[in-house]
mmCIF file of C-alpha atoms in Angstrom:
data_model
loop_
_atom_site.group_PDB
_atom_site.id
_atom_site.type_symbol
_atom_site.label_atom_id
_atom_site.label_comp_id
_atom_site.label_asym_id
_atom_site.label_seq_id
_atom_site.Cartn_x
_atom_site.Cartn_y
_atom_site.Cartn_z
ATOM 1 C CA MET A 1 78.676 -3.921 59.692
ATOM 2 C CA ALA A 2 77.896 -7.389 58.424
ATOM 3 C CA GLU A 3 76.530 -7.599 54.931
ATOM 4 C CA VAL A 4 72.739 -7.316 54.526
ATOM 5 C CA LYS A 5 70.901 -8.805 51.599
ATOM 6 C CA LEU A 6 67.190 -8.790 50.891
ATOM 7 C CA LEU A 7 65.776 -11.516 48.726
ATOM 8 C CA GLY A 8 62.447 -10.483 47.265
ATOM 9 C CA GLY A 9 60.327 -9.215 44.422
ATOM 10 C CA ALA A 10 59.518 -5.580 43.675
ATOM 11 C CA VAL A 11 55.882 -6.503 43.164
ATOM 12 C CA SER A 12 55.360 -7.896 46.722
ATOM 13 C CA PRO A 13 53.831 -5.745 49.459
ATOM 14 C CA PHE A 14 55.549 -8.014 52.059
ATOM 15 C CA VAL A 15 58.916 -7.244 50.499
ATOM 16 C CA TYR A 16 58.159 -3.513 50.518
ATOM 17 C CA ARG A 17 57.410 -3.690 54.161
ATOM 18 C CA VAL A 18 61.078 -4.704 54.695
ATOM 19 C CA ILE A 19 62.429 -2.192 52.106
ATOM 20 C CA TRP A 20 60.721 0.716 53.825
ATOM 21 C CA THR A 21 61.831 -0.477 57.256
ATOM 22 C CA LEU A 22 65.500 -0.763 56.190
ATOM 23 C CA LYS A 23 65.319 2.662 54.521
ATOM 24 C CA LEU A 24 63.783 4.282 57.651
ATOM 25 C CA LYS A 25 66.530 2.646 59.782
ATOM 26 C CA GLY A 26 69.227 3.772 57.385
ATOM 27 C CA VAL A 27 70.567 0.228 57.034
ATOM 28 C CA PRO A 28 72.417 -0.341 53.716
ATOM 29 C CA PHE A 29 71.437 -3.490 51.903
ATOM 30 C CA GLU A 30 71.703 -5.325 48.619
ATOM 31 C CA PHE A 31 68.392 -6.166 46.948
ATOM 32 C CA VAL A 32 68.343 -9.547 45.159
ATOM 33 C CA GLU A 33 65.348 -9.957 42.832
ATOM 34 C CA VAL A 34 63.659 -13.349 43.083
ATOM 35 C CA ASP A 35 60.959 -14.635 40.798
ATOM 36 C CA VAL A 36 58.749 -16.682 43.085
ATOM 37 C CA PHE A 37 56.396 -17.539 40.281
ATOM 38 C CA SER A 38 59.030 -19.357 38.255
ATOM 39 C CA ASN A 39 58.708 -23.081 37.934
ATOM 40 C CA GLU A 40 62.288 -23.349 39.129
ATOM 41 C CA LYS A 41 62.902 -21.542 42.423
ATOM 42 C CA CYS A 42 65.912 -19.364 42.793
ATOM 43 C CA ALA A 43 68.870 -21.266 44.240
ATOM 44 C CA LEU A 44 69.375 -18.645 46.834
ATOM 45 C CA LEU A 45 65.746 -18.847 47.976
ATOM 46 C CA LEU A 46 66.016 -22.616 48.254
ATOM 47 C CA LYS A 47 69.181 -22.175 50.237
ATOM 48 C CA TYR A 48 67.984 -19.558 52.687
ATOM 49 C CA ASN A 49 64.306 -20.480 53.003
ATOM 50 C CA PRO A 50 64.016 -24.208 52.279
ATOM 51 C CA VAL A 51 60.935 -24.606 54.531
ATOM 52 C CA HIS A 52 58.443 -22.198 52.893
ATOM 53 C CA LYS A 53 60.378 -21.121 49.805
ATOM 54 C CA LYS A 54 58.834 -17.673 50.067
ATOM 55 C CA ILE A 55 59.947 -14.059 50.096
ATOM 56 C CA PRO A 56 61.043 -11.847 51.729
ATOM 57 C CA VAL A 57 64.153 -13.272 53.195
ATOM 58 C CA LEU A 58 66.633 -11.037 54.970
ATOM 59 C CA VAL A 59 70.202 -12.388 54.981
ATOM 60 C CA HIS A 60 72.381 -10.761 57.589
ATOM 61 C CA GLY A 61 75.962 -11.901 57.877
ATOM 62 C CA GLY A 62 75.047 -15.047 56.011
ATOM 63 C CA LYS A 63 72.199 -15.870 58.369
ATOM 64 C CA PRO A 64 68.595 -15.866 56.967
ATOM 65 C CA VAL A 65 65.537 -14.417 58.629
ATOM 66 C CA CYS A 66 62.247 -15.402 57.055
ATOM 67 C CA ASP A 67 58.551 -14.173 57.136
ATOM 68 C CA SER A 68 57.988 -10.438 56.760
ATOM 69 C CA THR A 69 56.664 -9.844 60.251
ATOM 70 C CA VAL A 70 59.579 -11.794 61.807
ATOM 71 C CA VAL A 71 62.010 -9.807 59.628
ATOM 72 C CA LEU A 72 60.591 -6.489 60.756
ATOM 73 C CA GLU A 73 60.869 -7.476 64.410
ATOM 74 C CA TYR A 74 64.468 -8.607 63.731
ATOM 75 C CA ILE A 75 65.391 -5.335 62.122
ATOM 76 C CA GLU A 76 63.817 -3.355 64.974
ATOM 77 C CA GLU A 77 65.860 -5.383 67.538
ATOM 78 C CA LYS A 78 69.111 -5.593 65.627
ATOM 79 C CA TRP A 79 69.230 -1.860 64.781
ATOM 80 C CA PRO A 80 67.513 -0.238 67.778
ATOM 81 C CA TYR A 81 68.050 3.330 66.616
ATOM 82 C CA ASN A 82 65.171 5.124 64.907
ATOM 83 C CA ARG A 83 62.706 3.039 66.824
ATOM 84 C CA LEU A 84 59.707 1.915 64.753
ATOM 85 C CA LEU A 85 57.750 0.333 67.655
ATOM 86 C CA PRO A 86 56.508 2.451 70.666
ATOM 87 C CA SER A 87 58.711 2.477 73.759
ATOM 88 C CA ASP A 88 55.706 2.074 76.060
ATOM 89 C CA PRO A 89 54.863 -1.658 76.502
ATOM 90 C CA TYR A 90 51.114 -1.167 76.186
ATOM 91 C CA ASP A 91 51.415 0.963 72.994
ATOM 92 C CA ARG A 92 53.811 -1.600 71.579
ATOM 93 C CA ALA A 93 51.310 -4.321 72.248
ATOM 94 C CA LEU A 94 48.607 -2.254 70.470
ATOM 95 C CA ALA A 95 50.813 -1.807 67.478
ATOM 96 C CA ARG A 96 51.423 -5.508 67.292
ATOM 97 C CA PHE A 97 47.698 -6.173 67.735
ATOM 98 C CA TRP A 98 46.772 -3.948 64.738
ATOM 99 C CA ILE A 99 49.567 -5.348 62.595
ATOM 100 C CA LYS A 100 48.240 -8.846 63.255
ATOM 101 C CA PHE A 101 44.688 -7.632 62.510
ATOM 102 C CA GLY A 102 45.767 -6.352 59.091
ATOM 103 C CA GLU A 103 47.538 -9.560 58.270
ATOM 104 C CA ASP A 104 44.588 -11.722 59.223
ATOM 105 C CA LYS A 105 41.883 -9.603 57.580
ATOM 106 C CA GLY A 106 43.948 -8.540 54.599
ATOM 107 C CA VAL A 107 43.807 -12.078 53.204
ATOM 108 C CA ALA A 108 40.363 -11.181 51.806
ATOM 109 C CA VAL A 109 42.092 -8.727 49.464
ATOM 110 C CA TRP A 110 44.086 -11.486 47.745
ATOM 111 C CA ARG A 111 41.123 -13.847 47.725
ATOM 112 C CA MET A 112 39.151 -11.220 45.843
ATOM 113 C CA PHE A 113 41.958 -10.853 43.345
ATOM 114 C CA HIS A 114 42.630 -14.586 42.730
ATOM 115 C CA SER A 115 39.106 -15.620 41.714
ATOM 116 C CA ASN A 116 35.798 -14.156 40.622
ATOM 117 C CA ARG A 117 33.910 -16.634 42.792
ATOM 118 C CA ASP A 118 32.181 -15.498 46.003
ATOM 119 C CA GLN A 119 33.236 -11.905 45.302
ATOM 120 C CA GLU A 120 30.395 -10.393 47.292
ATOM 121 C CA SER A 121 31.442 -12.053 50.600
ATOM 122 C CA ARG A 122 35.114 -11.194 49.992
ATOM 123 C CA MET A 123 34.395 -7.517 49.244
ATOM 124 C CA LYS A 124 32.224 -7.395 52.284
ATOM 125 C CA ALA A 125 35.127 -8.686 54.426
ATOM 126 C CA ILE A 126 37.409 -6.002 53.018
ATOM 127 C CA LEU A 127 34.913 -3.249 53.667
ATOM 128 C CA GLU A 128 34.429 -4.525 57.257
ATOM 129 C CA MET A 129 38.157 -4.488 57.719
ATOM 130 C CA LEU A 130 38.479 -0.873 56.472
ATOM 131 C CA GLN A 131 35.552 0.199 58.608
ATOM 132 C CA THR A 132 37.085 -1.367 61.714
ATOM 133 C CA ILE A 133 40.339 0.485 61.146
ATOM 134 C CA GLU A 134 38.449 3.721 60.492
ATOM 135 C CA GLU A 135 36.286 3.449 63.566
ATOM 136 C CA HIS A 136 38.618 1.841 66.074
ATOM 137 C CA GLY A 137 42.206 1.661 64.770
ATOM 138 C CA LEU A 138 42.594 5.332 64.038
ATOM 139 C CA ARG A 139 41.521 6.230 67.544
ATOM 140 C CA GLU A 140 44.715 4.751 68.871
ATOM 141 C CA LYS A 141 47.455 7.418 69.330
ATOM 142 C CA ILE A 142 50.004 4.986 67.818
ATOM 143 C CA PHE A 143 48.545 5.851 64.369
ATOM 144 C CA HIS A 144 49.292 9.576 65.000
ATOM 145 C CA GLY A 145 52.888 9.528 66.209
ATOM 146 C CA ASP A 146 55.554 12.004 65.268
ATOM 147 C CA LYS A 147 57.172 9.551 62.906
ATOM 148 C CA ILE A 148 56.357 6.438 60.849
ATOM 149 C CA GLY A 149 56.483 3.073 62.591
ATOM 150 C CA LEU A 150 55.930 -0.548 61.807
ATOM 151 C CA LEU A 151 52.213 -0.233 62.066
ATOM 152 C CA ASP A 152 52.155 2.544 59.495
ATOM 153 C CA ILE A 153 54.346 0.419 57.168
ATOM 154 C CA ALA A 154 52.059 -2.603 57.558
ATOM 155 C CA PHE A 155 48.930 -0.680 56.683
ATOM 156 C CA GLY A 156 50.618 1.560 54.100
ATOM 157 C CA THR A 157 51.670 -1.460 52.042
ATOM 158 C CA MET A 158 48.227 -3.090 52.357
ATOM 159 C CA LEU A 159 46.380 -0.004 51.153
ATOM 160 C CA TYR A 160 48.820 0.776 48.367
ATOM 161 C CA TRP A 161 48.385 -2.757 46.932
ATOM 162 C CA LEU A 162 44.607 -2.732 47.580
ATOM 163 C CA GLN A 163 44.178 0.293 45.286
ATOM 164 C CA ILE A 164 46.165 -1.389 42.548
ATOM 165 C CA LEU A 165 44.167 -4.635 42.835
ATOM 166 C CA GLU A 166 40.866 -2.782 42.958
ATOM 167 C CA ASP A 167 41.641 -1.238 39.560
ATOM 168 C CA ILE A 168 42.490 -4.637 38.060
ATOM 169 C CA VAL A 169 39.320 -6.289 39.444
ATOM 170 C CA GLY A 170 37.178 -3.252 38.529
ATOM 171 C CA VAL A 171 35.822 -2.387 41.993
ATOM 172 C CA LYS A 172 36.255 0.561 44.393
ATOM 173 C CA LEU A 173 36.288 -0.360 48.015
ATOM 174 C CA PHE A 174 38.732 2.071 49.595
ATOM 175 C CA ASP A 175 36.543 5.078 48.982
ATOM 176 C CA PRO A 176 37.865 8.334 50.554
ATOM 177 C CA HIS A 177 34.278 9.463 51.213
ATOM 178 C CA LYS A 178 33.463 6.243 53.136
ATOM 179 C CA PHE A 179 36.759 6.190 54.968
ATOM 180 C CA PRO A 180 37.887 9.882 55.255
ATOM 181 C CA GLY A 181 40.134 9.333 58.310
ATOM 182 C CA LEU A 182 41.929 6.357 56.820
ATOM 183 C CA ASN A 183 42.342 8.067 53.480
ATOM 184 C CA ALA A 184 43.796 11.219 55.089
ATOM 185 C CA TRP A 185 46.206 9.146 57.057
ATOM 186 C CA PHE A 186 47.251 7.177 53.929
ATOM 187 C CA GLU A 187 47.843 10.323 51.875
ATOM 188 C CA ASN A 188 50.074 11.735 54.677
ATOM 189 C CA PHE A 189 51.911 8.474 54.947
ATOM 190 C CA LYS A 190 52.805 8.534 51.216
ATOM 191 C CA LYS A 191 54.232 12.091 51.561
ATOM 192 C CA ALA A 192 56.715 11.122 54.263
ATOM 193 C CA PRO A 193 60.181 11.748 52.639
ATOM 194 C CA ILE A 194 61.555 8.169 52.898
ATOM 195 C CA ILE A 195 58.295 6.665 51.677
ATOM 196 C CA GLU A 196 57.799 9.119 48.866
ATOM 197 C CA GLU A 197 61.371 8.561 47.659
ATOM 198 C CA ASN A 198 60.836 4.799 47.680
ATOM 199 C CA LEU A 199 57.319 4.366 46.440
ATOM 200 C CA PRO A 200 56.852 1.113 44.375
ATOM 201 C CA ASP A 201 56.326 1.227 40.582
ATOM 202 C CA GLN A 202 52.538 1.303 40.455
ATOM 203 C CA ASP A 203 52.340 0.744 36.693
ATOM 204 C CA GLY A 204 54.805 -2.141 36.803
ATOM 205 C CA ILE A 205 52.975 -3.818 39.646
ATOM 206 C CA SER A 206 49.637 -3.300 37.925
ATOM 207 C CA LEU A 207 50.885 -4.851 34.686
ATOM 208 C CA PHE A 208 52.404 -7.799 36.545
ATOM 209 C CA PHE A 209 49.178 -8.587 38.498
ATOM 210 C CA LYS A 210 46.941 -8.129 35.474
ATOM 211 C CA ARG A 211 48.899 -10.854 33.656
ATOM 212 C CA ARG A 212 48.849 -13.058 36.768
ATOM 213 C CA ARG A 213 45.081 -12.646 37.200
ATOM 214 C CA GLU A 214 44.453 -13.478 33.585
ATOM 215 C CA LYS A 215 46.457 -16.614 33.918
ATOM 216 C CA TRP A 216 44.741 -17.665 37.192
ATOM 217 C CA LEU A 217 41.256 -17.071 35.793
ATOM 218 C CA THR A 218 42.054 -18.961 32.592
ATOM 219 C CA SER A 219 43.322 -21.968 34.496
ATOM 220 C CA ALA A 220 40.511 -21.962 37.076
#
């Protein structure tokens, strides 16, 4: 098997999407820590992703694959065992639809975190996203499969980081009483063996983003 490297940062939800996917697939890989907030970008990052200079970057046999969603699709196609997308074309389309929904709407989470301005509208957007998933997304059987898939990974990372950022900002949006179905699904997701064995360092992520937020707010 050609060598697999993952360039990323342990504080990034987009990197963890790839980590969990590789773990579920059973693909061995080398993790290369990259500090994307450094004034001087890592030489490897500049080499393998000169266009966007962002993580994650999967390097397989010396060839780079960039953008987390593209990376996930590549892994699914390159290592077709332990399928993480439904075999049925319609269900696969649904999974991709909801993954895209989470990516588009999840931007509000980071907007809320980066600035104290216009917080009411940003929190409203997050609540509307959670409500949509609760009312419509969870109805789809692809959320209730026998094993974890790419859709679970996409929403699992988003909710994991949302809870951390909520604590830093001092708000509570992902309330288990308001979103009981989504909360139950998330708790079950975290108990899956591969996920539970590879949960991110919550305290480390929280400390990192607290410092980043203080810096952003000071320079705003």
